[in-house]
C-alpha cells in the first residue's frame, strides 16, 4: 500500500465519521435535516427581522461606506475596502465554482434559489458579525490588531456572568478555525483542474509548490495579505464574470426558461432530489460554505479595518454575501443550468463547471484553471490569517508561535491535493460549521447591543 493511498484512506474514514457528528440530522418526510443548518438559517432570519431588514435598507449606504476614506486617527491596520477584499478573497473562490456545481448536482436547479435566499438573509448576519468584530477587537503588543468571534464570544458570556464558559467556547472556536483554515478544498480543486487540462498527475509536488507560494506571502502578515488580495479579487472576479456572461449571452433565449426552472424546482422539485426540504438544505449548505455568513471567519479580517465606528464596518461587511452568493454564485449556476452540464455523467465538482464553460469555449478549461488557482490562492491566504488569529488567541502573540503556525499551515496546504473532493468538503464543512455553534450564540446574546449601536449611528448620521 502506497503512502498516498494510505493517507487518502485514513483521511476519508476520519472525515466520514466527523461529518456524521457535525451534521447530525433528524428526518422529515424522508429528508435528513442537519441541526446545524437550522441553527444558521434561524439565526439569519431572526437577525434580519430584529434589525428591521438592515440587509435591504442599509444596502445603498453600505456601497457608499465601502469607498469612503478612513477617518483620521482611526484604529486598525487596513482600509475598509481592503478588509472587504480580504474577506471576499476568503469567500469568493472554490465554493463559487465547485460548490455551486455540487449543490446543483445533488439538489437540482432549485438549489440555486435557496442559495440566493441564503445570501440575502446572510447579509444581516454578516452585519452583526463584522460590527462586533470591530467593537471587541484588541491591539497587540507589537501594534497589530486581533479581533473576531473568539473575542466577542468571551465578551458575550462575560456579560451574562459565565466567564469560564465564554473562555471555553472562545477556545473551541479558535481550534475549529485553525483546522478549518487548512485550505484543502482550494488546493484539491486547483489540482483537479490542472490535471484535467495539462495531464500533470503529481498531487504531492503540486501541493508543495502551492504551499511555498502561500508561505512567501503570509510571512508579511495581514498587510501583505491585504495588498495581494485587494488586487487579485477584482481581477479574478472580472475574468470569471466576463467569461460567464459570454456563455449566458450565447444561451440568452433560454435564460427566462432557466430562471423559471430554478423557481419551479425550488418549490416542486423532482423526488430524486430529496423533495422541497432536500433542495433547500443543499442550497443553504453550499451558500453557507460559500459566503460564510454566521460562520465567523470573515469578521476576523474586518476587525483589522481602519474605522472609528464598528457599525460603519458592519455596513461594509453586509456586502459580502450579496457579491459572493447573490451575484457570483447565481451567475455560475446559470452557466451550469443553461449548458446542461449538471446532467452529464461522470463529472464532479469543478469538472461540472469546467464542462459547462467548455461547451462555448473549447479552450476555456485553461482559463478556468488560472481563475480557479487565483480564486483558491487568495482564499487560502485569507484563511491563513483567520487560522493565525485563532492560533494566537490560544498560544499567544509571540513571534516564535506565529512562525510555528505559518510553518504548520504550509505543511497542511501541501497535503491538500491528495484526498478525494467529497472527503475534503466533509472535513472543511465540519470545521467551519463547528465554528458557527458558539458564534451564532454570541450574536444572539449581543444582538440588543448591536441594535442600540445601530440606532445611535443612524441618529448621528442624520444630524450630520
XYZ file of C-alpha atoms in Angstrom:
464
model
C 0.000 0.000 0.000
C 1.489 3.355 -1.064
C 1.814 6.244 1.393
C -0.532 8.319 -0.769
C -3.247 5.646 -0.771
C -2.873 5.075 2.984
C -3.186 8.792 3.750
C -6.211 9.153 1.496
C -7.997 6.139 3.009
C -7.298 7.275 6.560
C -8.427 10.828 5.830
C -11.658 9.721 4.142
C -12.545 7.380 7.031
C -11.952 10.154 9.551
C -13.934 12.815 7.675
C -16.892 10.462 7.204
C -17.185 9.972 10.956
C -16.585 13.649 11.682
C -19.275 14.818 9.232
C -21.743 12.323 10.724
C -21.335 14.001 14.128
C -21.267 17.638 12.986
C -24.164 17.235 10.566
C -26.285 15.128 12.874
C -29.730 15.283 11.332
C -33.331 14.425 12.019
C -35.579 13.035 9.324
C -38.546 14.980 7.924
C -40.577 13.463 5.103
C -37.665 11.201 4.327
C -35.144 14.073 4.141
C -32.265 14.437 6.608
C -32.124 17.964 8.066
C -28.846 18.799 9.863
C -29.414 20.597 13.163
C -26.526 22.961 12.475
C -28.318 24.191 9.337
C -31.399 25.055 11.402
C -29.058 26.949 13.730
C -27.704 29.055 10.855
C -30.965 29.608 8.979
C -32.984 30.590 12.058
C -30.219 32.977 13.121
C -30.176 34.747 9.761
C -33.973 35.131 9.785
C -34.073 36.468 13.354
C -31.231 38.950 12.759
C -32.965 40.226 9.617
C -36.300 40.751 11.380
C -34.843 42.154 14.622
C -32.748 44.763 12.792
C -35.602 45.817 10.517
C -34.282 44.300 7.283
C -30.911 46.029 7.561
C -29.776 43.916 4.588
C -32.178 45.853 2.356
C -32.484 49.324 3.883
C -28.733 49.576 4.522
C -27.590 48.288 1.128
C -27.222 51.625 -0.655
C -25.487 53.223 2.325
C -23.103 50.244 2.532
C -21.880 50.862 -1.017
C -21.067 54.459 -0.071
C -19.145 53.369 3.035
C -17.070 50.936 1.002
C -15.230 53.689 -0.847
C -15.169 56.265 1.954
C -11.730 57.278 3.190
C -10.838 56.132 6.720
C -11.229 58.890 9.294
C -8.113 60.359 10.834
C -6.790 58.616 13.934
C -8.906 55.550 13.145
C -7.670 52.373 14.787
C -6.855 49.412 12.586
C -4.280 48.251 10.044
C -6.011 48.241 6.643
C -8.689 50.285 4.852
C -12.361 49.198 4.934
C -12.088 48.342 1.228
C -9.049 46.121 1.774
C -10.790 44.484 4.728
C -13.708 43.641 2.424
C -11.491 42.319 -0.391
C -9.507 40.242 2.105
C -12.754 38.816 3.483
C -14.134 38.327 -0.042
C -10.994 36.501 -1.074
C -11.796 34.070 1.727
C -15.327 33.520 0.428
C -15.192 34.103 -3.344
C -13.415 31.056 -4.669
C -13.826 27.342 -4.972
C -17.240 27.467 -3.304
C -18.498 29.658 -6.141
C -17.165 27.311 -8.805
C -17.102 23.777 -7.412
C -19.560 24.321 -4.539
C -22.356 25.598 -6.782
C -21.858 22.647 -9.115
C -22.104 20.210 -6.209
C -25.262 21.904 -4.893
C -26.997 21.654 -8.266
C -25.823 18.097 -8.933
C -27.188 16.990 -5.535
C -30.212 19.280 -5.196
C -31.121 20.153 -8.758
C -31.556 23.652 -10.274
C -33.846 24.660 -7.390
C -30.857 24.718 -5.029
C -29.866 27.966 -6.771
C -32.989 29.733 -5.481
C -32.214 28.777 -1.895
C -28.600 29.816 -2.297
C -29.841 33.282 -3.276
C -32.220 33.399 -0.287
C -29.400 32.306 2.000
C -27.194 35.060 0.574
C -29.813 37.787 1.157
C -30.510 36.666 4.721
C -26.815 36.177 5.369
C -26.231 39.883 4.752
C -27.896 40.628 8.111
C -25.815 38.007 9.897
C -22.650 39.419 8.381
C -23.612 42.923 9.512
C -23.867 41.773 13.126
C -20.654 39.740 12.979
C -18.485 42.455 11.468
C -19.841 45.128 13.806
C -18.988 43.054 16.872
C -15.579 42.052 15.495
C -14.536 45.705 15.307
C -16.164 46.637 18.607
C -14.361 43.958 20.615
C -11.014 43.872 18.793
C -7.758 44.252 20.690
C -4.389 45.781 19.939
C -1.405 43.509 20.486
C 1.942 44.465 21.983
C 3.516 44.620 18.505
C 0.870 47.122 17.352
C -1.105 44.643 15.272
C -4.864 44.185 15.640
C -6.601 40.959 16.652
C -10.347 40.545 16.530
C -13.118 38.166 15.650
C -15.635 35.814 17.251
C -13.209 34.454 19.837
C -13.107 37.930 21.399
C -16.816 38.756 21.290
C -17.797 35.217 22.339
C -15.799 35.740 25.523
C -17.264 39.232 25.987
C -20.832 37.991 25.450
C -20.611 35.264 28.083
C -18.811 37.600 30.484
C -21.802 39.928 30.311
C -24.006 37.052 31.412
C -21.598 36.163 34.249
C -20.370 32.972 32.594
C -16.655 33.722 32.110
C -15.465 30.101 32.167
C -17.997 29.047 29.548
C -17.016 32.088 27.492
C -13.337 31.122 27.606
C -14.119 27.514 26.702
C -16.299 28.474 23.729
C -13.746 31.025 22.507
C -11.034 28.349 22.557
C -13.411 25.888 20.871
C -13.998 28.404 18.072
C -10.263 29.069 17.773
C -9.451 25.369 17.403
C -12.123 24.960 14.714
C -10.874 27.965 12.747
C -7.287 26.682 12.922
C -8.242 23.358 11.321
C -10.806 24.997 9.042
C -8.034 27.178 7.631
C -6.263 24.153 6.139
C -7.089 25.180 2.561
C -7.632 21.582 1.411
C -10.606 22.357 -0.851
C -8.843 25.035 -2.851
C -5.618 23.112 -3.321
C -7.569 19.965 -4.190
C -9.833 21.539 -6.798
C -6.949 23.539 -8.221
C -5.024 20.317 -8.756
C -8.071 18.594 -10.297
C -8.360 21.337 -12.904
C -4.607 21.425 -13.579
C -4.559 17.649 -14.030
C -7.555 17.658 -16.387
C -6.085 20.447 -18.533
C -2.364 19.618 -18.545
C -2.212 15.943 -17.560
C 0.081 16.783 -14.626
C -0.531 13.980 -12.118
C 1.769 14.674 -9.176
C -0.501 15.833 -6.309
C 2.252 15.930 -3.714
C 4.510 18.097 -5.901
C 1.600 20.399 -6.735
C 0.836 20.771 -3.019
C 4.443 21.580 -2.129
C 4.716 24.271 -4.830
C 1.355 25.732 -3.759
C 2.442 25.811 -0.099
C 5.720 27.523 -0.981
C 3.907 30.316 -2.826
C 1.490 30.757 0.093
C 4.393 30.919 2.544
C 6.064 33.673 0.521
C 3.014 35.926 1.056
C 1.884 35.151 4.611
C 5.292 35.996 6.053
C 4.300 39.667 5.782
C 1.114 39.319 7.860
C -2.287 40.922 7.269
C -0.930 43.975 5.419
C 0.893 41.775 2.907
C -2.153 39.528 2.521
C -4.467 42.533 2.058
C -2.182 44.078 -0.560
C -2.257 40.880 -2.615
C -5.977 40.157 -2.241
C -7.031 43.767 -2.954
C -5.501 43.341 -6.407
C -6.308 39.682 -7.038
C -10.001 39.735 -6.059
C -11.209 42.414 -8.536
C -9.007 40.977 -11.303
C -10.090 37.356 -10.947
C -13.760 38.304 -10.495
C -13.649 40.364 -13.676
C -12.140 37.494 -15.712
C -14.551 34.898 -14.383
C -17.696 37.016 -14.625
C -16.851 38.250 -18.124
C -16.462 34.682 -19.372
C -19.658 33.616 -17.580
C -21.631 36.470 -19.123
C -20.386 35.476 -22.585
C -21.658 31.918 -22.011
C -25.001 33.255 -20.794
C -25.203 35.557 -23.827
C -24.706 32.520 -26.084
C -27.828 30.985 -24.474
C -29.740 34.243 -23.993
C -33.092 32.987 -25.386
C -33.038 30.160 -22.824
C -32.381 32.400 -19.789
C -36.076 33.014 -18.914
C -36.723 29.254 -19.050
C -33.697 28.607 -16.829
C -34.887 31.152 -14.250
C -38.355 29.620 -14.298
C -36.825 26.156 -13.839
C -34.868 27.421 -10.808
C -38.010 28.753 -9.114
C -40.212 25.782 -10.012
C -37.574 23.288 -8.892
C -37.116 25.147 -5.609
C -40.731 24.569 -4.569
C -41.767 21.490 -6.539
C -38.562 19.542 -7.177
C -38.198 16.085 -8.601
C -38.370 13.396 -5.923
C -34.883 12.279 -6.926
C -33.515 15.456 -5.375
C -34.964 14.766 -1.926
C -38.075 16.889 -2.149
C -38.534 20.549 -1.244
C -36.650 20.320 2.063
C -33.783 18.422 0.470
C -33.270 21.106 -2.167
C -33.489 23.862 0.447
C -30.856 22.187 2.620
C -28.471 21.730 -0.308
C -28.865 25.381 -1.294
C -28.363 26.740 2.206
C -25.476 24.409 2.993
C -23.469 25.357 -0.072
C -24.357 29.047 0.340
C -23.164 28.941 3.947
C -19.890 27.413 2.786
C -19.595 29.984 0.005
C -20.353 33.247 1.854
C -19.644 32.009 5.414
C -22.352 34.188 6.985
C -22.725 33.008 10.570
C -19.517 31.010 10.460
C -17.440 33.816 11.984
C -14.436 33.709 9.653
C -14.501 36.945 7.656
C -15.195 39.162 10.723
C -11.580 38.378 11.639
C -10.469 40.299 8.533
C -12.946 43.134 9.113
C -11.619 43.565 12.651
C -8.412 44.965 11.156
C -10.221 47.764 9.271
C -9.309 51.385 9.991
C -12.560 52.782 11.327
C -13.773 54.617 14.424
C -17.291 53.215 14.491
C -17.910 49.451 14.409
C -21.336 49.947 12.761
C -19.642 51.550 9.762
C -17.657 48.388 9.062
C -20.770 46.322 9.687
C -22.346 48.016 6.667
C -19.280 47.236 4.544
C -19.423 43.614 5.685
C -23.033 43.063 4.650
C -21.996 43.476 1.009
C -20.053 40.208 1.149
C -22.915 37.681 0.827
C -24.510 39.807 -1.884
C -21.377 39.854 -4.044
C -20.386 36.294 -3.287
C -23.710 34.445 -3.405
C -26.408 36.607 -4.946
C -24.184 37.710 -7.840
C -21.324 35.273 -8.454
C -22.967 32.007 -7.361
C -26.117 32.843 -9.325
C -24.146 33.519 -12.492
C -22.220 30.269 -12.062
C -25.497 28.393 -11.572
C -26.967 29.909 -14.737
C -23.939 28.786 -16.750
C -24.271 25.233 -15.408
C -28.041 25.067 -15.945
C -28.104 26.723 -19.375
C -25.467 24.345 -20.718
C -26.991 21.287 -19.032
C -23.592 20.355 -17.584
C -25.112 19.264 -14.275
C -26.844 16.388 -16.105
C -23.626 14.957 -17.536
C -22.456 11.692 -16.015
C -19.007 11.123 -14.551
C -18.276 14.757 -13.679
C -17.749 16.042 -10.149
C -17.279 19.467 -8.549
C -15.204 21.835 -10.645
C -15.348 19.417 -13.601
C -19.055 20.253 -13.993
C -18.366 23.991 -14.149
C -15.397 23.468 -16.450
C -17.517 21.305 -18.736
C -20.216 23.995 -18.817
C -17.780 26.659 -19.996
C -16.164 24.263 -22.463
C -19.471 23.957 -24.366
C -18.893 27.520 -25.589
C -15.096 27.833 -25.430
C -13.226 24.588 -26.001
C -10.124 26.340 -24.655
C -11.859 27.753 -21.577
C -10.753 24.977 -19.174
C -7.317 26.602 -19.370
C -8.763 29.999 -18.385
C -10.820 28.376 -15.650
C -7.690 26.647 -14.396
C -5.981 30.024 -13.999
C -9.081 31.603 -12.438
C -9.536 28.702 -10.036
C -5.901 28.835 -8.986
C -6.185 32.583 -8.334
C -9.507 32.199 -6.509
C -8.145 29.386 -4.396
C -4.817 31.068 -3.749
C -6.402 34.252 -2.415
C -8.853 32.223 -0.317
C -6.052 30.235 1.299
C -4.227 33.498 2.019
C -7.222 34.925 3.877
C -7.855 31.725 5.805
C -4.214 31.598 6.842
C -4.846 34.864 8.668
C -8.058 33.551 10.219
C -6.265 30.458 11.461
C -3.365 32.543 12.737
C -5.748 34.700 14.775
C -7.233 31.580 16.370
C -3.750 30.186 16.984
C -2.538 33.399 18.626
C -5.644 33.555 20.794
C -4.688 30.177 22.279
C -0.898 30.158 22.021
C -0.077 33.854 22.447
C 1.146 36.532 20.060
C 4.885 35.897 20.346
C 6.918 35.787 17.106
C 8.048 32.183 17.647
C 4.476 30.895 17.988
C 3.432 32.933 14.953
C 6.244 31.461 12.849
C 5.408 27.944 14.037
C 1.795 28.339 12.894
C 2.849 29.533 9.452
C 5.125 26.508 9.046
C 2.394 24.097 10.169
C -0.144 25.846 7.923
C 2.042 25.479 4.842
C 2.533 21.816 5.763
C -1.235 21.252 5.797
C -1.653 23.081 2.488
C 0.953 20.855 0.857
C -1.216 17.770 1.550
C -4.454 19.255 0.174
C -4.208 17.879 -3.358
C -4.225 14.222 -2.287
C -7.676 13.348 -0.790
C -10.897 12.953 -2.808
C -13.145 16.005 -3.248
C -16.042 14.746 -1.103
C -13.681 13.856 1.760
C -12.163 17.336 1.516
C -15.560 19.042 1.570
C -16.662 16.873 4.520
C -13.623 17.917 6.543
C -13.773 21.639 5.788
C -17.572 21.747 6.098
C -17.304 20.090 9.509
C -14.747 22.590 10.763
C -16.488 25.725 9.551
C -19.917 24.616 10.712
C -18.477 23.844 14.159
C -17.353 27.482 14.239
C -20.973 28.551 13.757
C -22.182 26.995 17.014
C -20.509 29.380 19.513
C -20.504 32.252 17.014
C -24.285 32.371 16.497
C -24.813 32.016 20.261
C -22.702 35.114 20.881
C -24.535 37.030 18.147
C -27.845 36.292 19.871
C -26.518 37.440 23.232
C -25.101 40.700 21.868
C -27.883 41.464 19.368
C -29.674 44.056 21.588
C -26.342 45.841 21.932
C -25.872 45.934 18.149
C -29.383 47.316 17.636
C -28.771 50.088 20.170
C -25.482 50.981 18.457
C -27.205 50.957 15.064
C -29.955 53.329 16.253
C -27.337 55.690 17.683
C -25.339 55.544 14.447
C -28.374 56.404 12.289
C -29.300 59.310 14.568
C -25.792 60.764 14.417
C -25.638 60.325 10.669
C -28.910 62.220 10.214
C -27.662 65.060 12.438
C -24.511 65.449 10.401
